[in-house]
Coordinates of C-alpha atoms and ligand atoms in Angstrom, one line a residue:
M121 CA 142.6 30.6 172.8
S122 CA 145.5 33.0 174.5
R123 CA 148.3 30.1 175.5
Q124 CA 148.2 31.2 178.5
L125 CA 144.4 30.5 178.8
R126 CA 145.0 26.3 177.1
R127 CA 147.2 25.8 180.1
W128 CA 144.4 26.8 182.8
A129 CA 141.5 25.4 180.8
A130 CA 141.9 21.9 181.7
P131 CA 142.5 22.4 185.6
L132 CA 139.8 24.6 185.2
A133 CA 137.5 22.3 183.7
V134 CA 138.3 20.2 186.8
L135 CA 137.5 23.3 189.2
A136 CA 134.0 23.9 187.6
L137 CA 133.2 19.9 187.2
V138 CA 134.1 19.6 190.9
A139 CA 132.1 23.4 191.9
W140 CA 129.4 21.6 190.1
Y141 CA 129.4 18.3 191.9
G142 CA 129.2 20.1 195.2
V143 CA 126.4 22.0 194.3
S144 CA 125.4 19.8 193.0
R145 CA 125.7 17.3 195.9
R146 CA 125.2 19.8 198.1
P147 CA 122.4 18.2 200.8
E148 CA 119.2 20.6 200.8
P149 CA 118.9 23.6 203.6
P150 CA 116.8 22.3 205.8
P151 CA 113.4 24.3 206.2
A152 CA 113.3 26.7 209.3
V153 CA 110.6 25.0 211.9
E154 CA 108.6 25.3 214.4
T155 CA 106.2 23.8 215.9
R156 CA 103.5 24.6 219.1
F157 CA 100.5 24.0 220.8
L158 CA 97.6 26.4 220.3
M159 CA 94.0 26.7 219.3
D160 CA 93.7 22.5 220.8
T161 CA 96.1 21.4 218.2
L162 CA 99.8 21.4 217.0
V163 CA 100.5 23.9 214.6
S164 CA 103.3 23.4 213.0
V165 CA 105.5 26.6 210.4
T166 CA 107.4 26.1 208.0
L167 CA 109.1 28.6 206.1
W168 CA 111.9 27.4 203.1
G169 CA 115.4 29.0 201.4
T170 CA 114.7 31.9 204.1
D171 CA 118.0 33.0 206.0
R172 CA 118.5 31.3 209.7
A173 CA 118.9 34.5 210.7
D174 CA 115.0 35.6 209.9
A175 CA 113.3 32.6 210.0
P176 CA 112.6 32.1 214.2
G177 CA 111.3 36.1 213.4
R178 CA 109.2 35.6 210.7
I179 CA 107.5 32.7 212.2
G180 CA 107.2 33.8 215.4
V181 CA 105.4 36.8 213.9
A182 CA 103.0 33.7 212.4
F183 CA 102.1 32.6 215.5
E184 CA 101.6 35.6 216.6
A185 CA 98.3 36.2 213.6
L186 CA 97.6 32.2 214.8
E187 CA 97.0 33.5 218.6
A188 CA 95.5 36.8 217.5
V189 CA 92.7 35.2 216.8
D190 CA 92.3 32.2 219.2
R191 CA 92.6 35.0 222.1
A192 CA 90.0 37.4 220.2
M193 CA 87.3 34.2 218.7
A194 CA 87.8 30.6 221.1
R195 CA 84.6 30.2 222.8
K196 CA 86.8 30.5 226.9
E197 CA 85.6 32.3 229.8
G198 CA 87.3 35.7 229.6
T199 CA 87.3 36.3 225.7
P200 CA 85.3 39.0 223.6
L201 CA 83.9 36.3 222.1
W202 CA 82.5 34.7 225.3
A203 CA 81.0 38.3 226.9
L204 CA 79.8 39.6 223.2
N205 CA 77.0 35.8 223.7
R206 CA 76.9 36.5 227.5
A207 CA 75.7 40.7 226.3
G208 CA 73.8 38.7 223.2
G209 CA 75.2 40.4 220.8
G210 CA 78.0 44.6 221.1
I211 CA 80.0 45.8 219.1
L212 CA 82.6 43.8 217.7
D213 CA 86.9 44.2 216.4
P214 CA 87.1 43.9 212.6
A215 CA 89.2 40.4 212.7
T216 CA 86.2 38.7 214.4
A217 CA 83.4 40.6 212.3
E218 CA 85.2 39.4 209.0
V219 CA 84.7 35.5 210.3
V220 CA 81.4 36.3 211.4
S221 CA 80.4 37.9 208.2
A222 CA 81.6 35.3 206.6
S223 CA 79.9 32.4 208.7
L224 CA 76.3 34.2 208.0
A225 CA 77.5 34.8 204.1
W226 CA 78.8 30.4 204.5
A227 CA 75.2 29.4 206.3
R228 CA 73.3 31.5 204.0
R229 CA 75.1 29.5 200.9
T230 CA 74.9 26.0 203.0
G231 CA 71.1 26.0 203.6
G232 CA 72.2 25.7 207.0
A233 CA 74.4 22.5 207.4
F234 CA 77.0 25.4 208.5
D235 CA 75.8 27.7 211.3
P236 CA 77.8 29.4 213.5
T237 CA 74.7 28.9 216.5
V238 CA 75.6 25.3 217.4
A239 CA 76.7 26.4 220.1
P240 CA 73.8 25.2 223.0
L241 CA 73.8 22.3 220.6
I242 CA 77.8 21.9 221.3
D243 CA 78.2 22.9 224.9
L244 CA 74.4 19.6 225.4
W245 CA 76.7 17.3 223.6
D246 CA 80.1 17.9 224.9
V247 CA 82.2 16.2 222.9
L248 CA 85.3 17.2 224.6
A249 CA 83.6 15.0 228.0
G250 CA 85.1 11.7 227.5
P251 CA 82.0 9.1 227.4
H252 CA 78.6 9.7 229.0
P253 CA 75.3 9.3 227.9
P254 CA 73.9 11.2 224.9
P255 CA 70.9 13.5 225.9
S256 CA 67.7 12.8 225.3
G257 CA 65.4 14.2 222.7
G258 CA 63.8 16.6 224.8
Q259 CA 67.1 18.0 225.8
I260 CA 68.3 18.4 221.9
A261 CA 64.8 19.5 220.9
A262 CA 65.4 22.5 224.1
A263 CA 69.3 23.3 222.4
L264 CA 67.3 23.7 218.9
G265 CA 64.8 25.9 219.7
R266 CA 67.9 28.4 220.4
V267 CA 70.1 27.3 216.2
G268 CA 69.4 29.5 214.2
W269 CA 71.8 31.7 212.2
E270 CA 68.7 33.5 211.0
R271 CA 67.4 35.2 214.0
V272 CA 70.9 36.4 214.0
R273 CA 71.4 40.5 212.4
F274 CA 75.2 41.6 211.9
A275 CA 75.4 45.3 210.1
P276 CA 79.1 46.0 208.8
G277 CA 79.8 49.0 210.3
P278 CA 82.3 50.2 211.1
P279 CA 82.3 49.3 214.1
A280 CA 80.6 46.6 213.3
R281 CA 77.7 45.5 215.4
V282 CA 75.8 42.5 216.1
D283 CA 72.3 41.0 218.0
L284 CA 72.0 37.6 218.7
G285 CA 68.5 37.4 219.1
G286 CA 68.5 35.0 221.5
T287 CA 71.4 32.9 219.5
A288 CA 75.7 32.0 220.8
L289 CA 78.0 32.1 218.2
D290 CA 80.3 29.1 218.3
L291 CA 83.1 30.1 215.4
G292 CA 85.4 26.5 215.8
A293 CA 84.2 25.3 212.1
I294 CA 86.3 28.6 210.7
A295 CA 87.3 30.5 213.2
K296 CA 91.0 28.6 212.5
G297 CA 90.9 28.8 208.9
Y298 CA 90.3 32.4 208.8
A299 CA 93.5 32.1 211.3
L300 CA 95.8 30.0 208.7
D301 CA 94.7 32.8 206.4
R302 CA 96.5 35.5 209.1
A303 CA 99.6 34.0 209.5
A304 CA 100.1 33.5 205.8
A305 CA 99.6 37.3 205.3
A306 CA 101.9 37.7 208.1
L307 CA 104.1 35.8 206.5
R308 CA 103.9 37.8 202.9
A309 CA 103.9 40.5 204.4
G310 CA 107.5 39.4 206.0
G311 CA 108.5 38.7 202.6
A312 CA 107.9 34.7 202.6
A313 CA 107.2 33.2 199.8
D314 CA 107.3 30.0 200.5
F315 CA 105.5 28.7 203.4
I316 CA 103.4 26.0 204.5
V317 CA 100.9 26.2 208.3
N318 CA 100.1 23.3 209.4
A319 CA 96.9 22.7 212.1
G320 CA 96.4 19.4 212.8
G321 CA 95.8 19.0 209.2
D322 CA 94.4 22.1 207.8
L323 CA 96.7 24.1 206.0
V324 CA 98.0 27.2 203.7
V325 CA 100.2 26.3 201.2
A326 CA 102.7 29.1 199.3
G327 CA 105.3 28.7 196.9
S328 CA 107.5 25.9 197.0
K329 CA 109.8 23.8 198.5
G330 CA 112.5 24.1 196.5
G331 CA 111.4 24.0 193.3
R332 CA 109.2 21.4 193.7
P333 CA 106.0 21.4 195.6
W334 CA 105.1 20.8 198.9
R335 CA 104.1 17.4 199.8
V336 CA 100.8 16.9 202.6
G337 CA 99.6 13.3 203.7
I338 CA 95.8 13.5 204.6
Q339 CA 94.8 11.7 207.6
H340 CA 92.7 8.5 206.7
P341 CA 89.2 8.3 209.2
R342 CA 90.2 4.9 210.3
D343 CA 93.7 4.9 210.3
P344 CA 95.7 6.5 212.5
E345 CA 98.8 5.5 211.1
R346 CA 97.5 5.3 207.0
F347 CA 97.8 8.6 205.1
L348 CA 94.2 8.5 202.7
R349 CA 96.4 9.5 199.8
V350 CA 99.7 12.0 199.6
V351 CA 99.4 15.6 197.3
E352 CA 100.7 17.7 196.5
P353 CA 98.8 21.3 197.0
R354 CA 98.3 23.3 194.7
P355 CA 99.2 27.0 196.4
G356 CA 96.3 27.5 198.7
A357 CA 94.5 25.8 201.1
L358 CA 93.8 22.6 202.2
V359 CA 90.8 21.3 204.8
T360 CA 89.8 18.0 206.8
S361 CA 87.6 18.1 208.3
G362 CA 86.2 14.4 210.4
D363 CA 84.8 12.4 212.2
Y364 CA 88.0 10.8 214.1
E365 CA 89.5 13.2 215.7
R366 CA 86.4 14.3 218.6
F367 CA 84.7 11.8 219.5
Y368 CA 83.7 9.0 221.9
E369 CA 81.8 5.2 221.3
W370 CA 78.5 5.1 223.2
E371 CA 76.8 1.7 222.5
G372 CA 78.5 1.1 219.1
E373 CA 77.1 4.5 217.3
R374 CA 79.8 7.1 217.2
V375 CA 79.2 10.1 219.2
H376 CA 81.7 13.0 217.6
H377 CA 81.7 17.0 216.9
I378 CA 80.0 17.9 214.0
L379 CA 76.4 18.8 214.7
D380 CA 74.1 18.7 212.0
P381 CA 71.8 21.7 212.6
R382 CA 68.2 19.7 211.3
T383 CA 68.9 18.0 213.1
G384 CA 70.6 18.4 216.2
R385 CA 72.9 15.4 216.4
P386 CA 76.5 14.3 215.2
A387 CA 76.0 14.7 211.4
G388 CA 76.1 11.1 209.7
G389 CA 77.0 10.7 206.0
C390 CA 80.8 11.5 205.9
R391 CA 83.5 10.5 207.3
S392 CA 85.9 12.8 206.4
V393 CA 85.6 15.2 204.4
T394 CA 88.7 17.3 202.4
V395 CA 88.7 21.0 200.8
W396 CA 90.7 23.0 199.1
A397 CA 90.0 26.8 198.7
S398 CA 92.4 28.8 197.8
R399 CA 91.1 31.2 201.4
A400 CA 91.4 28.8 205.0
I401 CA 88.7 30.9 205.7
D402 CA 86.0 29.2 202.8
A403 CA 87.9 25.5 203.1
D404 CA 87.3 25.8 206.9
A405 CA 83.6 26.7 206.6
L406 CA 82.7 24.6 203.8
A407 CA 84.7 21.1 204.9
T408 CA 82.4 21.7 207.9
A409 CA 79.3 21.7 205.7
V410 CA 79.8 19.2 203.2
F411 CA 80.3 16.8 206.6
V412 CA 76.9 18.0 207.7
L413 CA 75.1 17.7 204.7
G414 CA 76.7 15.0 203.4
P415 CA 78.8 13.0 199.7
D416 CA 75.6 13.8 197.7
A417 CA 74.4 16.8 198.4
G418 CA 78.2 18.2 199.8
L419 CA 80.0 16.8 196.1
A420 CA 76.8 19.1 194.7
L421 CA 78.0 22.1 196.0
L422 CA 82.0 21.9 196.4
E423 CA 80.8 21.5 192.2
A424 CA 78.9 24.3 192.2
T425 CA 81.2 26.3 194.1
A426 CA 84.0 28.1 192.3
G427 CA 87.7 28.1 192.8
A428 CA 86.6 25.8 195.6
E429 CA 87.2 21.5 195.5
G430 CA 86.5 18.0 197.6
L431 CA 87.6 15.1 198.4
V432 CA 84.7 12.6 200.2
V433 CA 85.0 9.8 202.4
D434 CA 81.3 8.7 203.3
A435 CA 79.9 7.0 206.4
V436 CA 81.0 3.5 204.3
G437 CA 84.5 4.5 203.4
R438 CA 84.1 4.7 200.5
V439 CA 86.2 7.2 198.6
R440 CA 85.0 10.3 196.5
E441 CA 85.8 13.9 195.4
T442 CA 84.8 16.1 193.0
A443 CA 86.2 16.5 189.1
G444 CA 88.8 19.4 189.3
F445 CA 90.4 17.5 192.3
G446 CA 93.0 16.0 191.4
R447 CA 93.9 19.7 189.6
V448 CA 95.2 21.3 192.4
A449 CA 95.6 18.0 194.8
P450 CA 97.5 15.7 192.5
G451 CA 98.7 13.1 194.0
A452 CA 102.6 12.9 194.6
A453 CA 104.1 10.6 192.7
G454 CA 107.0 8.4 194.1
R455 CA 110.4 10.7 194.1
Ligands
ADP706 P1 87.8 21.0 213.3 O1 87.4 21.4 214.3 O2 88.6 19.2 213.9 O3 89.1 21.9 212.3 P2 86.0 21.4 212.3 O4 86.1 23.0 211.3 O5 84.6 20.3 211.5 O6 87.1 20.4 213.1 O7 84.8 22.0 212.8 C1 84.2 22.0 214.3 C2 83.4 22.8 215.3 O8 82.6 23.2 214.3 C3 83.2 21.7 216.9 O9 84.0 21.2 217.8 C4 82.3 22.8 216.6 O10 82.2 24.1 217.5 C5 81.8 23.6 215.7 N1 80.5 23.0 215.1 C6 80.0 21.6 214.8 N2 78.9 21.1 213.7 C7 78.6 22.9 213.7 C8 78.4 23.1 212.8 N3 77.2 22.6 211.7 N4 77.8 24.3 212.0 C9 79.0 25.0 212.7 N5 79.9 25.0 213.6 C10 80.1 23.5 213.7
MG707 MG1 85.3 23.5 210.0

């Protein structure tokens, strides 16, 4: 070492130490977060490690993707889906075609537990209207007469075309998942690698939070103050269907929004179902289907479905999960 360098060695070492200490002690930059009310729920987009200046633009693009799906596929007066139902069929835009095609595939795969033609039953039960007497057996039978995914004829085109065969579509159990996938794709296209998009507890996760896994809570189905479990999901989607968000009590019975197309009544086998899959569209459809099928058949379906794992809270509160759920959504250790 030269004399010159030796003279500076000690102060340089101190300086390096101070710099290292400063870096290691500097609080982590807060992630960029934006929340909006959309698709009847609070949706938040969280980005990690993005240049502050870029964050609003990137997040805006993700919200545009979510809003576009909602505008096309919500069953509200004036949307293209609403018009399609009124016309009994017609030409589909490419995004709606993708969701309808996936819906019919999941209906077939789940033996109709997931059925995108439940619209007449949803309207009949009208759970969002609040407490009122449930429909009669006769009314349920009449609505069931207009339900049945097998009557839908879908031609992929292009342009894709559908003939509803006297049924009407409700994509409420799958469109949110598709919207999450579109938001994730928009974020990736904009160069983001580390993010989480959370639509009322249904989420897509990518990358990490500064090298550490993202951490999320799974809602306890009977205690809103508690998490059932806190997990660190692998990149992909984690979606929950439950009987605790849209429901009312009537003469001791819980009337909620997930209907069993076999009976025309709210499905009774589960309190909540959480599904992990690489795509949110699949996790969303599966969560609803497993909820309808109940814990035994539902878990069997998940075990038989490659790339999907899940956790079920059954009707008495017992928690059961697929053999691989802990691999894709390990419980978070304290840190
Ligand atoms: P959430 O709306 O809480 O995300 P889901 O993904 O389970 O929960 O979707 C529930 C919605 O799906 C209902 O509001 C209704 O529009 C629709 N739906 C209800 N039962 C079924 C079913 N058996 N198959 C397909 N869609 C359904
Ligand atoms: Mg669903």
